Short mmCIF file of C-alpha atoms in Angstrom, two decimals:
data_model
loop_
_atom_site.label_atom_id
_atom_site.label_comp_id
_atom_site.label_asym_id
_atom_site.label_seq_id
_atom_site.Cartn_x
_atom_site.Cartn_y
_atom_site.Cartn_z
CA UNK A 784 -6.21 -32.04 9.04
CA UNK A 785 -7.77 -30.18 11.32
CA UNK A 786 -12.15 -30.39 11.32
CA UNK A 787 -12.07 -26.60 10.24
CA UNK A 788 -9.25 -27.75 7.38
CA UNK A 789 -11.28 -30.82 6.04
CA UNK A 790 -12.31 -30.02 2.69
CA UNK A 791 -15.35 -28.53 1.39
CA UNK A 792 -16.31 -26.26 -1.03
CA UNK A 793 -18.38 -23.17 -0.60
CA UNK A 794 -20.14 -20.64 -2.56
CA UNK A 795 -19.77 -16.88 -2.49
CA UNK A 796 -23.24 -14.83 -2.67
CA UNK A 797 -22.16 -12.41 -6.07
CA UNK A 798 -20.26 -9.24 -5.49
CA UNK A 799 -21.06 -5.78 -7.51
CA UNK A 800 -18.69 -3.33 -7.98
CA UNK A 801 -19.98 0.28 -7.51
CA UNK A 802 -20.51 2.34 -10.37
CA UNK A 803 -17.32 4.82 -9.46
CA UNK A 804 -15.01 2.22 -9.41
CA UNK A 805 -13.46 0.75 -12.48
CA UNK A 806 -11.05 -2.75 -12.57
CA UNK A 807 -8.14 -3.42 -14.56
CA UNK A 808 -5.10 -6.01 -14.92
CA UNK A 809 -1.74 -3.81 -13.07
CA UNK A 810 1.23 -3.40 -14.75
CA UNK A 811 5.14 -3.40 -13.28
CA UNK A 812 5.35 -0.05 -12.66
CA UNK A 813 1.94 -0.31 -10.11
CA UNK A 814 4.43 -1.42 -7.39
CA UNK A 815 4.66 1.78 -5.73
CA UNK A 816 0.76 2.45 -5.76
CA UNK A 817 0.06 -1.04 -4.32
CA UNK A 818 2.70 -1.04 -1.70
CA UNK A 819 1.08 2.28 -0.55
CA UNK A 820 -2.21 1.24 -0.52
CA UNK A 821 -0.86 -2.01 1.79
CA UNK A 822 0.95 0.44 3.80
CA UNK A 823 -2.55 2.75 4.04
CA UNK A 824 -4.15 -0.61 5.24
CA UNK A 825 -1.55 -1.85 7.73
CA UNK A 826 -1.10 1.71 9.18
CA UNK A 827 -5.02 1.82 9.91
CA UNK A 828 -5.19 -2.13 11.30
CA UNK A 829 -2.06 -2.22 13.10
CA UNK A 830 -0.71 1.21 14.02
CA UNK A 831 2.59 0.55 11.98
CA UNK A 832 3.49 -0.25 8.79
CA UNK A 833 5.50 -3.39 7.65
CA UNK A 834 5.32 -3.80 3.84
CA UNK A 835 7.81 -1.64 1.58
CA UNK A 836 8.22 -1.88 -1.87
CA UNK A 837 10.75 -4.18 -2.60
CA UNK A 838 8.38 -6.28 -1.20
CA UNK A 839 5.92 -5.86 -4.15
CA UNK A 840 8.83 -5.94 -7.01
CA UNK A 841 10.29 -8.69 -5.93
CA UNK A 842 7.40 -10.97 -5.26
CA UNK A 843 6.65 -10.25 -9.20
CA UNK A 844 9.81 -11.03 -10.26
CA UNK A 845 9.33 -14.55 -9.91
CA UNK A 846 9.05 -16.14 -12.97
CA UNK A 847 6.13 -17.56 -12.74
CA UNK A 848 4.40 -15.00 -11.53
CA UNK A 849 2.72 -12.69 -14.45
CA UNK A 850 1.51 -9.13 -13.73
CA UNK A 851 -1.25 -8.63 -15.85
CA UNK A 852 -2.16 -11.71 -15.63
CA UNK A 853 -2.48 -12.63 -11.68
CA UNK A 854 -3.39 -9.50 -10.58
CA UNK A 855 -6.20 -6.55 -10.48
CA UNK A 856 -7.23 -3.11 -9.20
CA UNK A 857 -9.78 -1.32 -8.44
CA UNK A 858 -9.77 2.69 -9.19
CA UNK A 859 -11.98 5.65 -8.45
CA UNK A 860 -12.27 8.13 -10.77
CA UNK A 861 -9.29 9.80 -10.20
CA UNK A 862 -6.95 7.13 -11.44
CA UNK A 863 -6.33 6.53 -8.10
CA UNK A 864 -5.48 2.82 -6.60
CA UNK A 865 -8.01 2.06 -4.28
CA UNK A 866 -7.93 -2.15 -3.93
CA UNK A 867 -6.26 -4.55 -5.58
CA UNK A 868 -5.28 -8.44 -5.18
CA UNK A 869 -3.31 -10.82 -6.73
CA UNK A 870 -3.20 -14.58 -6.95
CA UNK A 871 0.62 -14.76 -5.50
CA UNK A 872 2.76 -18.57 -6.41
CA UNK A 873 0.89 -21.62 -4.72
CA UNK A 874 -1.58 -21.31 -2.58
CA UNK A 875 -0.76 -17.66 -2.06
CA UNK A 876 -3.02 -14.65 -2.04
CA UNK A 877 -2.40 -11.18 -1.54
CA UNK A 878 -5.14 -8.06 -1.49
CA UNK A 879 -5.92 -4.63 0.29
CA UNK A 880 -8.52 -2.16 0.31
CA UNK A 881 -7.72 1.26 1.79
CA UNK A 882 -9.53 2.46 4.76
CA UNK A 883 -10.80 5.23 3.36
CA UNK A 884 -13.27 2.92 0.65
CA UNK A 885 -14.22 -0.56 3.42
CA UNK A 886 -17.99 -1.03 3.36
CA UNK A 887 -17.97 -0.76 -0.04
CA UNK A 888 -18.04 -4.15 -1.01
CA UNK A 889 -14.52 -4.07 -2.08
CA UNK A 890 -13.28 -6.97 -0.58
CA UNK A 891 -16.13 -9.22 -1.45
CA UNK A 892 -15.48 -8.53 -4.59
CA UNK A 893 -11.47 -9.30 -5.04
CA UNK A 894 -12.44 -12.31 -3.00
CA UNK A 895 -15.02 -13.73 -5.72
CA UNK A 896 -11.86 -12.56 -8.44
CA UNK A 897 -9.39 -14.36 -6.29
CA UNK A 898 -11.27 -17.72 -6.09
CA UNK A 899 -12.69 -17.36 -9.85
CA UNK A 900 -9.10 -16.56 -10.80
CA UNK A 901 -7.89 -19.53 -8.70
CA UNK A 902 -9.90 -22.06 -10.02
CA UNK A 903 -9.29 -21.22 -13.79
CA UNK A 904 -5.61 -21.90 -12.64
CA UNK A 905 -6.17 -24.98 -11.44
CA UNK A 906 -5.27 -24.04 -7.74
CA UNK A 907 -6.83 -26.09 -4.99
CA UNK A 908 -6.92 -23.80 -2.24
CA UNK A 909 -5.88 -20.22 -1.82
CA UNK A 910 -5.55 -18.73 1.50
CA UNK A 911 -4.17 -14.92 2.43
CA UNK A 912 -2.57 -13.71 6.13
CA UNK A 913 -4.53 -11.10 7.46
CA UNK A 914 -4.25 -9.15 10.99
CA UNK A 915 -6.45 -10.89 13.51
CA UNK A 916 -9.66 -9.67 14.39
CA UNK A 917 -9.11 -6.55 11.25
CA UNK A 918 -11.23 -6.00 8.41
CA UNK A 919 -10.02 -8.21 6.51
CA UNK A 920 -10.17 -10.90 9.09
CA UNK A 921 -13.94 -10.71 9.68
CA UNK A 922 -14.18 -10.06 5.89
CA UNK A 923 -13.17 -13.96 5.16
CA UNK A 924 -14.48 -15.50 8.30
CA UNK A 925 -18.18 -14.12 6.75
CA UNK A 926 -17.12 -15.95 3.51
CA UNK A 927 -16.48 -19.14 5.11
CA UNK A 928 -11.99 -18.79 4.80
CA UNK A 929 -11.05 -21.74 7.87
CA UNK A 930 -8.14 -20.67 10.20
CA UNK A 931 -4.90 -22.73 8.77
CA UNK A 932 -2.34 -21.04 11.00
CA UNK A 933 -1.06 -18.36 12.93
CA UNK A 934 1.57 -16.41 12.37
CA UNK A 935 3.27 -13.23 14.62
CA UNK A 936 5.78 -10.94 13.92
CA UNK A 937 8.42 -9.59 16.25
CA UNK A 938 11.49 -6.89 17.14
CA UNK A 939 14.13 -6.42 18.39
CA UNK A 940 13.54 -3.10 19.72
CA UNK A 941 15.31 0.12 19.00
CA UNK A 942 17.99 0.43 21.59
CA UNK A 943 17.75 -3.22 22.91
CA UNK A 944 21.09 -5.07 23.73
CA UNK A 945 22.34 -8.09 20.78
CA UNK A 946 22.47 -10.85 23.04
CA UNK A 947 25.78 -12.77 23.10
CA UNK A 948 25.82 -16.17 21.46
CA UNK A 949 29.52 -17.38 20.90
CA UNK A 950 29.51 -20.16 18.33
CA UNK A 951 30.57 -24.10 19.15
CA UNK A 952 34.41 -24.58 18.38
CA UNK A 953 34.92 -24.73 14.83
CA UNK A 954 32.24 -22.89 13.30
CA UNK A 955 32.50 -19.81 11.76
CA UNK A 956 30.23 -16.73 10.43
CA UNK A 957 29.93 -14.69 7.84
CA UNK A 958 28.75 -13.35 4.16
CA UNK A 959 28.30 -16.02 1.93
CA UNK A 960 30.30 -15.95 -1.60
CA UNK A 961 28.57 -16.09 -4.29
CA UNK A 962 29.51 -19.67 -4.95
CA UNK A 963 27.96 -20.85 -1.92
CA UNK A 964 24.15 -19.10 -3.13
CA UNK A 965 23.38 -22.66 -3.95
CA UNK A 966 24.15 -24.41 -0.81
CA UNK A 967 22.30 -21.51 0.84
CA UNK A 968 19.30 -22.40 -1.04
CA UNK A 969 19.67 -26.22 -0.32
CA UNK A 970 19.97 -25.57 3.35
CA UNK A 971 16.79 -23.04 3.56
CA UNK A 972 14.67 -25.30 1.41
CA UNK A 973 15.59 -28.65 2.91
CA UNK A 974 14.44 -26.90 6.97
CA UNK A 975 11.54 -25.00 5.53
CA UNK A 976 9.71 -28.06 3.13
CA UNK A 977 9.93 -30.10 6.73
CA UNK A 978 6.53 -28.11 7.67
CA UNK A 979 5.47 -26.48 4.42
CA UNK A 980 3.44 -27.85 1.72
CA UNK A 981 4.67 -26.32 -1.57
CA UNK A 982 7.25 -27.00 -4.28
CA UNK A 983 10.69 -26.76 -3.48
CA UNK A 984 12.46 -23.17 -4.60
CA UNK A 985 14.60 -23.43 -7.36
CA UNK A 986 17.48 -21.20 -7.75
CA UNK A 987 16.16 -19.24 -10.66
CA UNK A 988 13.57 -18.16 -8.32
CA UNK A 989 15.53 -17.72 -5.26
CA UNK A 990 17.58 -15.14 -7.46
CA UNK A 991 14.51 -13.33 -8.84
CA UNK A 992 12.97 -12.99 -4.94
CA UNK A 993 16.15 -12.67 -3.24
CA UNK A 994 19.16 -11.48 -5.21
CA UNK A 995 17.68 -9.24 -7.18
CA UNK A 996 15.35 -7.88 -4.94
CA UNK A 997 15.74 -4.42 -4.98
CA UNK A 998 17.99 -3.16 -2.36
CA UNK A 999 20.30 -6.59 -2.14
CA UNK A 1000 23.81 -6.42 -1.12
CA UNK A 1001 25.84 -9.44 -0.71
CA UNK A 1002 26.12 -8.67 3.12
CA UNK A 1003 22.72 -9.98 3.88
CA UNK A 1004 23.40 -13.77 2.82
CA UNK A 1005 25.12 -14.57 6.31
CA UNK A 1006 25.94 -18.37 6.68
CA UNK A 1007 27.53 -20.53 9.31
CA UNK A 1008 30.34 -22.83 8.01
CA UNK A 1009 31.54 -25.80 9.45
CA UNK A 1010 35.13 -26.89 10.08
CA UNK A 1011 34.80 -28.52 7.44
CA UNK A 1012 33.85 -25.23 5.46
CA UNK A 1013 30.20 -26.44 4.35
CA UNK A 1014 27.34 -24.16 4.49
CA UNK A 1015 25.40 -25.57 7.76
CA UNK A 1016 23.31 -22.71 8.46
CA UNK A 1017 21.43 -19.44 6.57
CA UNK A 1018 19.82 -16.32 8.00
CA UNK A 1019 18.65 -13.89 4.64
CA UNK A 1020 17.83 -10.09 5.88
CA UNK A 1021 16.60 -6.96 4.52
CA UNK A 1022 17.07 -3.40 5.09
CA UNK A 1023 14.42 -0.56 4.55
CA UNK A 1024 16.39 2.51 4.81
CA UNK A 1025 13.34 4.27 4.88
CA UNK A 1026 12.68 3.37 8.02
CA UNK A 1027 15.84 1.60 9.40
CA UNK A 1028 14.49 -1.42 9.61
CA UNK A 1029 16.64 -4.57 9.23
CA UNK A 1030 13.88 -8.09 8.99
CA UNK A 1031 15.30 -11.50 9.21
CA UNK A 1032 13.29 -13.07 6.19
CA UNK A 1033 14.91 -16.62 6.79
CA UNK A 1034 16.22 -18.32 9.21
CA UNK A 1035 17.59 -22.24 9.11
CA UNK A 1036 20.30 -24.76 10.51
CA UNK A 1037 21.07 -28.55 8.49
CA UNK A 1038 18.84 -30.77 10.62
CA UNK A 1039 22.29 -32.33 11.58
CA UNK A 1040 23.16 -29.60 13.03
CA UNK A 1041 20.51 -28.23 15.21
CA UNK A 1042 21.19 -28.24 19.53
CA UNK A 1043 24.29 -26.95 19.29
CA UNK A 1044 23.20 -23.01 19.55
CA UNK A 1045 23.83 -22.37 16.19
CA UNK A 1046 20.72 -20.47 15.15
CA UNK A 1047 20.66 -18.12 17.87
CA UNK A 1048 24.20 -17.27 16.89
CA UNK A 1049 23.15 -16.96 13.39
CA UNK A 1050 20.41 -14.49 14.82
CA UNK A 1051 22.58 -13.07 16.62
CA UNK A 1052 25.33 -11.89 14.06
CA UNK A 1053 21.77 -11.18 11.62
CA UNK A 1054 21.27 -8.13 14.49
CA UNK A 1055 24.40 -6.87 14.56
CA UNK A 1056 24.83 -6.69 11.23
CA UNK A 1057 21.84 -5.20 10.51
CA UNK A 1058 23.18 -2.71 12.80
CA UNK A 1059 26.01 -2.17 11.65
CA UNK A 1060 24.15 -1.05 8.27
CA UNK A 1061 21.80 1.49 9.91
CA UNK A 1062 18.94 -0.51 11.51
CA UNK A 1063 17.96 0.46 14.69
CA UNK A 1064 15.44 -2.17 14.93
CA UNK A 1065 15.24 -5.29 13.56
CA UNK A 1066 11.97 -7.68 12.98
CA UNK A 1067 11.20 -11.20 11.64
CA UNK A 1068 7.91 -13.50 11.70
CA UNK A 1069 7.14 -16.81 12.45
CA UNK A 1070 4.25 -18.94 12.85
CA UNK A 1071 2.37 -22.01 14.62
CA UNK A 1072 3.66 -24.80 12.50
CA UNK A 1073 7.43 -23.86 13.17
CA UNK A 1074 7.15 -23.84 16.55
CA UNK A 1075 9.88 -21.64 16.98
CA UNK A 1076 8.16 -18.50 18.51
CA UNK A 1077 10.01 -19.52 22.50
CA UNK A 1078 13.55 -19.37 20.78
CA UNK A 1079 12.88 -15.59 19.57
CA UNK A 1080 11.59 -14.60 22.40
CA UNK A 1081 14.97 -16.18 24.16
CA UNK A 1082 16.77 -13.84 22.25
CA UNK A 1083 14.90 -10.37 23.55
CA UNK A 1084 12.06 -9.94 20.91
CA UNK A 1085 8.93 -9.41 21.70
CA UNK A 1086 5.39 -9.98 19.82
CA UNK A 1087 4.39 -6.43 18.14
CA UNK A 1088 0.81 -8.06 15.73
CA UNK A 1089 -0.37 -11.36 15.10
CA UNK A 1090 -1.93 -12.69 12.11
CA UNK A 1091 -4.12 -15.84 11.18
CA UNK A 1092 -4.05 -17.24 7.62
CA UNK A 1093 -7.46 -17.93 6.37
CA UNK A 1094 -7.63 -20.15 3.18
CA UNK A 1095 -10.64 -21.96 1.17
CA UNK A 1096 -11.08 -24.80 -0.97
CA UNK A 1097 -12.04 -24.59 -4.84
CA UNK A 1098 -11.72 -28.03 -5.40
CA UNK A 1099 -11.88 -31.25 -3.61
CA UNK A 1100 -7.43 -32.47 -3.42
CA UNK A 1101 -7.59 -35.60 -5.81
#
């Protein structure tokens, strides 16, 4: 644990909403408005948009998430959504303020709501990824949030040659069969829990956020099988057809099969498969906890944005 991550509690100054802004819990039908709000923020801060409505819908389908309980929206007099926040699963939170409504204290009010709701729900700590040196990053820094890790969004640009990465003898790559989905989840969770501090994802959670995500198709679950037919590597894809971008949301190889080039072969297959289904670019994100950034750069990917995960303690850990 770093010095900045040493548990200590902070007091936030009181925050009030402007008289012309109304707060209300959100509903499932607000997903499109939230996606548009987040897109406006990303376009302003990054010059590009990563979020899509399917991301919001999938997150809100998580069995432990209650939209009416775990979200708050701020509306202007016309009823337009100008800011929102959600207390996600585990320590994760998300928030957005429309660029036209910054400087009015909405972000501070949302931060206070998240801390209050997080404390009431028993969270020890909450945190959020924000673009480095963005308005959100500067706000959370002023409020005393500490940095936990950094992450990067990378892309394989339009027109880039997909590297050839053949599999070792005895391994094959292809679309997972439904009967293999439980094994897919095991490979992913075993890998990600080596460095991520959270509860193990259940199959019901995987089903809600991956298999029932809007736009899901079976080809988006790619697996490497060994000569016995066991799933030993996994790549999970999504596709945003509106901007023709494939997104590699998970890449994992079983610990006893690493160092054989399976991850790079999976990536090459994922890029080619996304392109075959209409993607002109492929993206993924990684963070400083994994040490995987050089792997992705060797595959010809380039960093397009840098994010920082900032967090705050709500109560001291027991």
